[in-house]
Coordinates of C-alpha atoms in Angstrom, one line a residue:
M555 CA -20.5 0.9 -8.4
V556 CA -18.6 3.8 -6.7
E557 CA -20.1 5.1 -3.5
L558 CA -19.6 8.8 -3.0
K559 CA -18.8 9.5 0.7
T560 CA -20.2 12.4 2.7
E561 CA -18.0 14.8 4.6
Q562 CA -19.0 13.0 7.8
S563 CA -18.1 9.6 6.3
I564 CA -14.7 10.9 5.1
D565 CA -14.1 12.2 8.7
E566 CA -14.9 8.7 10.0
M567 CA -12.6 7.1 7.4
R568 CA -9.9 9.5 8.6
A569 CA -10.2 7.8 12.1
A570 CA -9.6 4.4 10.5
G571 CA -6.7 5.9 8.5
R572 CA -5.1 7.3 11.6
V573 CA -5.0 3.8 13.1
V574 CA -3.3 2.6 10.0
A575 CA -0.7 5.4 10.2
H576 CA 0.0 4.6 13.9
A577 CA 0.4 0.9 13.1
L578 CA 2.8 1.6 10.3
A579 CA 4.8 4.0 12.5
A580 CA 5.0 1.5 15.3
V581 CA 6.1 -1.3 13.0
R582 CA 8.8 0.9 11.4
E583 CA 10.1 1.9 14.8
A584 CA 10.2 -1.7 15.9
A585 CA 12.0 -2.9 12.7
R586 CA 15.6 -3.6 13.4
V587 CA 18.3 -6.1 12.7
G588 CA 17.3 -9.4 14.3
I589 CA 13.6 -8.9 14.8
S590 CA 11.3 -11.3 13.0
L591 CA 8.5 -10.4 10.6
L592 CA 6.1 -12.2 13.0
D593 CA 7.2 -9.8 15.7
L594 CA 6.3 -6.9 13.5
D595 CA 2.9 -8.4 12.9
R596 CA 2.4 -8.6 16.7
V597 CA 3.3 -5.0 17.0
A598 CA 0.7 -4.0 14.4
R599 CA -1.9 -6.3 16.1
G600 CA -1.3 -4.5 19.3
V601 CA -2.0 -1.0 17.8
L602 CA -5.2 -2.2 16.2
R603 CA -6.3 -3.9 19.4
E604 CA -5.7 -0.8 21.5
A605 CA -7.7 1.3 19.0
G606 CA -10.6 -1.1 18.9
A607 CA -10.0 -1.6 15.2
A608 CA -10.3 -4.8 13.1
S609 CA -8.0 -6.0 10.4
P610 CA -9.3 -6.2 6.8
F611 CA -6.2 -8.2 5.9
L612 CA -6.6 -11.0 8.5
G613 CA -8.6 -13.8 6.9
Y614 CA -9.0 -12.0 3.6
R615 CA -9.2 -14.5 0.7
P616 CA -9.6 -13.2 -2.8
E617 CA -10.2 -15.6 -5.7
F618 CA -6.5 -16.1 -6.5
A619 CA -5.5 -17.0 -3.0
P620 CA -5.2 -20.7 -1.9
V621 CA -5.6 -19.8 1.7
P622 CA -6.9 -16.8 3.7
F623 CA -4.2 -14.2 4.6
P624 CA -3.0 -15.1 8.1
A625 CA -1.7 -11.7 9.3
V626 CA -2.7 -8.0 9.8
I627 CA 0.2 -6.7 7.8
C628 CA 2.0 -7.7 4.6
T629 CA 5.8 -7.7 5.0
S630 CA 7.7 -7.8 1.7
V631 CA 11.4 -7.9 2.0
N632 CA 14.0 -7.1 -0.7
D633 CA 12.8 -8.8 -4.0
A634 CA 9.3 -9.3 -2.6
I635 CA 7.0 -6.6 -4.2
V636 CA 3.8 -7.0 -2.2
H637 CA 1.6 -9.4 -0.2
G638 CA 4.5 -11.0 1.8
I639 CA 3.3 -13.1 4.7
P640 CA 5.0 -12.4 8.0
G641 CA 7.0 -15.4 9.1
A642 CA 10.1 -16.4 11.1
Y643 CA 12.5 -14.5 8.9
R644 CA 14.6 -12.1 11.0
L645 CA 15.6 -8.8 9.5
R646 CA 19.2 -8.4 8.4
D647 CA 21.5 -5.4 8.0
G648 CA 20.6 -3.6 4.7
D649 CA 17.2 -5.2 4.2
L650 CA 14.6 -3.3 2.3
V651 CA 11.2 -3.7 3.9
S652 CA 7.7 -2.8 2.5
V653 CA 4.9 -3.0 5.0
D654 CA 1.2 -2.8 4.0
C655 CA -1.5 -2.4 6.7
G656 CA -5.2 -1.8 6.9
A657 CA -7.7 -1.1 9.7
G658 CA -11.4 -1.2 10.0
L659 CA -13.1 1.2 12.4
G660 CA -16.7 2.3 12.7
G661 CA -17.7 0.5 9.5
W662 CA -14.9 2.2 7.4
V663 CA -11.5 1.0 6.2
G664 CA -8.1 2.7 5.8
D665 CA -5.2 1.2 3.8
A666 CA -1.6 2.4 3.4
A667 CA 1.9 1.1 2.9
V668 CA 5.5 2.3 3.5
S669 CA 9.0 1.1 2.5
F670 CA 12.1 1.6 4.5
T671 CA 15.6 0.1 5.1
V672 CA 17.0 -1.7 8.2
G673 CA 20.5 -1.1 9.4
R674 CA 23.0 0.4 6.8
P675 CA 21.0 1.3 3.7
R676 CA 22.1 0.8 0.2
P677 CA 22.1 4.1 -1.8
A678 CA 20.2 2.3 -4.6
D679 CA 17.5 1.3 -2.2
L680 CA 17.1 4.8 -0.9
R681 CA 16.7 6.1 -4.4
L682 CA 14.1 3.4 -5.1
I683 CA 12.1 4.3 -2.0
A684 CA 12.3 8.0 -2.7
T685 CA 11.0 7.4 -6.2
A686 CA 8.1 5.4 -4.9
E687 CA 7.2 8.2 -2.5
A688 CA 7.6 10.8 -5.3
A689 CA 5.3 8.7 -7.5
L690 CA 2.7 8.5 -4.7
A691 CA 2.9 12.3 -4.2
A692 CA 2.4 12.8 -8.0
G693 CA -0.6 10.5 -8.0
I694 CA -2.1 12.3 -5.0
A695 CA -1.6 15.7 -6.6
A696 CA -3.5 14.5 -9.7
A697 CA -6.5 13.3 -7.5
V698 CA -8.6 16.4 -7.9
P699 CA -12.2 16.8 -9.1
G700 CA -12.5 17.0 -12.9
N701 CA -9.4 14.9 -13.5
R702 CA -9.8 11.2 -14.5
I703 CA -8.4 8.0 -13.1
G704 CA -6.0 8.0 -16.1
D705 CA -4.5 11.3 -14.9
I706 CA -3.5 9.6 -11.6
A707 CA -2.1 6.6 -13.5
H708 CA -0.1 8.8 -15.8
A709 CA 1.3 10.9 -13.0
V710 CA 2.5 7.8 -11.1
G711 CA 3.8 6.0 -14.2
T712 CA 5.7 9.0 -15.5
V713 CA 7.7 9.3 -12.2
C714 CA 8.5 5.5 -12.2
R715 CA 9.5 5.2 -15.8
A716 CA 11.6 8.4 -15.8
A717 CA 13.7 6.8 -13.0
G718 CA 14.2 3.6 -15.0
Y719 CA 12.1 1.4 -12.8
G720 CA 9.6 -1.4 -13.6
I721 CA 5.9 -1.4 -12.7
P722 CA 4.5 -4.8 -11.9
D723 CA 2.0 -5.6 -14.6
G724 CA -1.7 -5.6 -13.7
F725 CA -1.3 -4.3 -10.1
G726 CA -2.3 -0.9 -8.8
G727 CA -4.6 1.0 -6.4
H728 CA -8.3 0.8 -5.8
G729 CA -11.3 2.4 -4.2
V730 CA -11.7 2.2 -0.5
G731 CA -14.7 2.6 1.8
R732 CA -16.8 0.1 3.7
H733 CA -14.5 -2.5 2.2
M734 CA -10.8 -2.7 1.5
H735 CA -11.2 -3.2 -2.2
E736 CA -13.9 -1.2 -4.0
D737 CA -14.4 0.3 -7.5
P738 CA -12.7 1.9 -9.3
G739 CA -9.3 0.4 -10.0
V740 CA -6.4 2.8 -10.1
P741 CA -3.6 1.7 -12.4
N742 CA 0.0 2.7 -11.9
E743 CA 0.5 3.6 -15.5
G744 CA -1.6 4.7 -18.4
P745 CA -2.7 7.6 -20.7
P746 CA -4.0 10.8 -19.2
G747 CA -7.5 12.0 -19.7
R748 CA -9.0 8.5 -19.7
G749 CA -11.2 6.5 -17.3
M750 CA -13.7 7.5 -14.7
K751 CA -14.0 11.2 -13.9
L752 CA -13.0 12.1 -10.3
R753 CA -15.7 13.5 -8.2
P754 CA -15.8 14.9 -4.6
G755 CA -16.6 12.0 -2.2
M756 CA -14.6 9.4 -4.1
V757 CA -11.9 7.7 -1.9
L758 CA -9.0 5.9 -3.5
A759 CA -6.0 3.9 -2.4
I760 CA -3.1 5.1 -4.6
E761 CA -0.2 2.7 -4.4
P762 CA 2.9 2.8 -6.6
M763 CA 4.9 -0.5 -6.8
L764 CA 8.4 -0.2 -8.3
T765 CA 11.0 -2.8 -9.3
A766 CA 14.6 -1.7 -9.4
G767 CA 15.6 -3.9 -12.3
G768 CA 13.2 -2.2 -14.7
T769 CA 11.2 -5.3 -15.6
D770 CA 7.4 -5.5 -15.2
D771 CA 7.5 -9.3 -14.7
Y772 CA 7.0 -11.0 -11.4
T773 CA 6.6 -14.5 -9.9
C774 CA 4.4 -15.8 -7.1
D775 CA 5.8 -17.9 -4.2
G776 CA 4.3 -21.2 -3.3
D777 CA 2.3 -19.6 -0.6
G778 CA 0.0 -18.2 -3.3
W779 CA 0.4 -14.6 -2.0
T780 CA 4.0 -13.2 -2.1
L781 CA 4.9 -11.6 -5.4
R782 CA 8.6 -11.2 -6.3
T783 CA 10.5 -9.5 -9.0
A784 CA 11.3 -11.9 -11.8
D785 CA 14.9 -10.8 -12.1
G786 CA 15.6 -10.8 -8.3
S787 CA 16.0 -7.0 -8.1
R788 CA 14.6 -5.1 -5.1
A789 CA 11.1 -3.5 -4.9
A790 CA 9.4 -0.7 -3.1
H791 CA 5.8 0.1 -2.3
A792 CA 4.1 3.3 -1.1
E793 CA 0.4 3.8 -0.5
H794 CA -2.1 6.3 1.0
T795 CA -5.9 6.3 1.2
V796 CA -6.9 9.6 -0.4
A797 CA -10.3 11.4 -0.4
I798 CA -11.2 13.5 -3.5
T799 CA -12.7 16.8 -2.1
S800 CA -13.6 20.2 -3.6
D801 CA -10.7 21.6 -1.6
G802 CA -8.2 19.1 -3.1
P803 CA -6.9 15.7 -2.2
R804 CA -7.1 14.8 1.5
I805 CA -4.8 12.1 2.8
L806 CA -6.6 9.9 5.3
T807 CA -3.8 7.7 6.3
A808 CA -1.3 10.3 7.4
V809 CA -0.1 10.4 11.0

């Protein structure tokens, strides 16, 4: 079931989204050669704590997971696509890092992700990240009343495929509200004009995931969480929580 949020509820979700934006900005600023992924998780924890926000990631355990997620951010480096667990790994020159973060505040949740490079970037990585951001922007632009979920999926997928990138099979965005994952699902590829009609009050997490090698295949690490490209190529992830309004899409996880 999809809960349509009131204008007041969307404003309250914006407060949660702002915490997410600040946490991602702080993590990105702290990310440098030599810092560990655990250190980045501590940075995000500090932002959430200062804001009085909870983490919907910490302790989260969906059916597929062998253990609850142990951190407040996902840190996916190089060939890791999503769901990377922060550990002792220290960032190296040229690493491509994707960070996903959520925050719960006042009974509402915000969810967003950003990808960036550390040290001297590879041109190919910059192109991959820019395409993920362009695909996200295209998906957001399609998030208007009267369109359908398939219009968002088609907008995202068209940008990704035109650039020659892969889209991990079976993964995409989702509804957001009182919980991190709600109906409806938001695929990253599909035919336009299909699926649930978009209505004011719907709030969606739109999140393109791209693989540089062009394959849609992936593997899962032994931790049961971290997804990696099957061919070892690099990946990028971009995400915003977006409200459907009569005035157009409203990004709730912007700074």
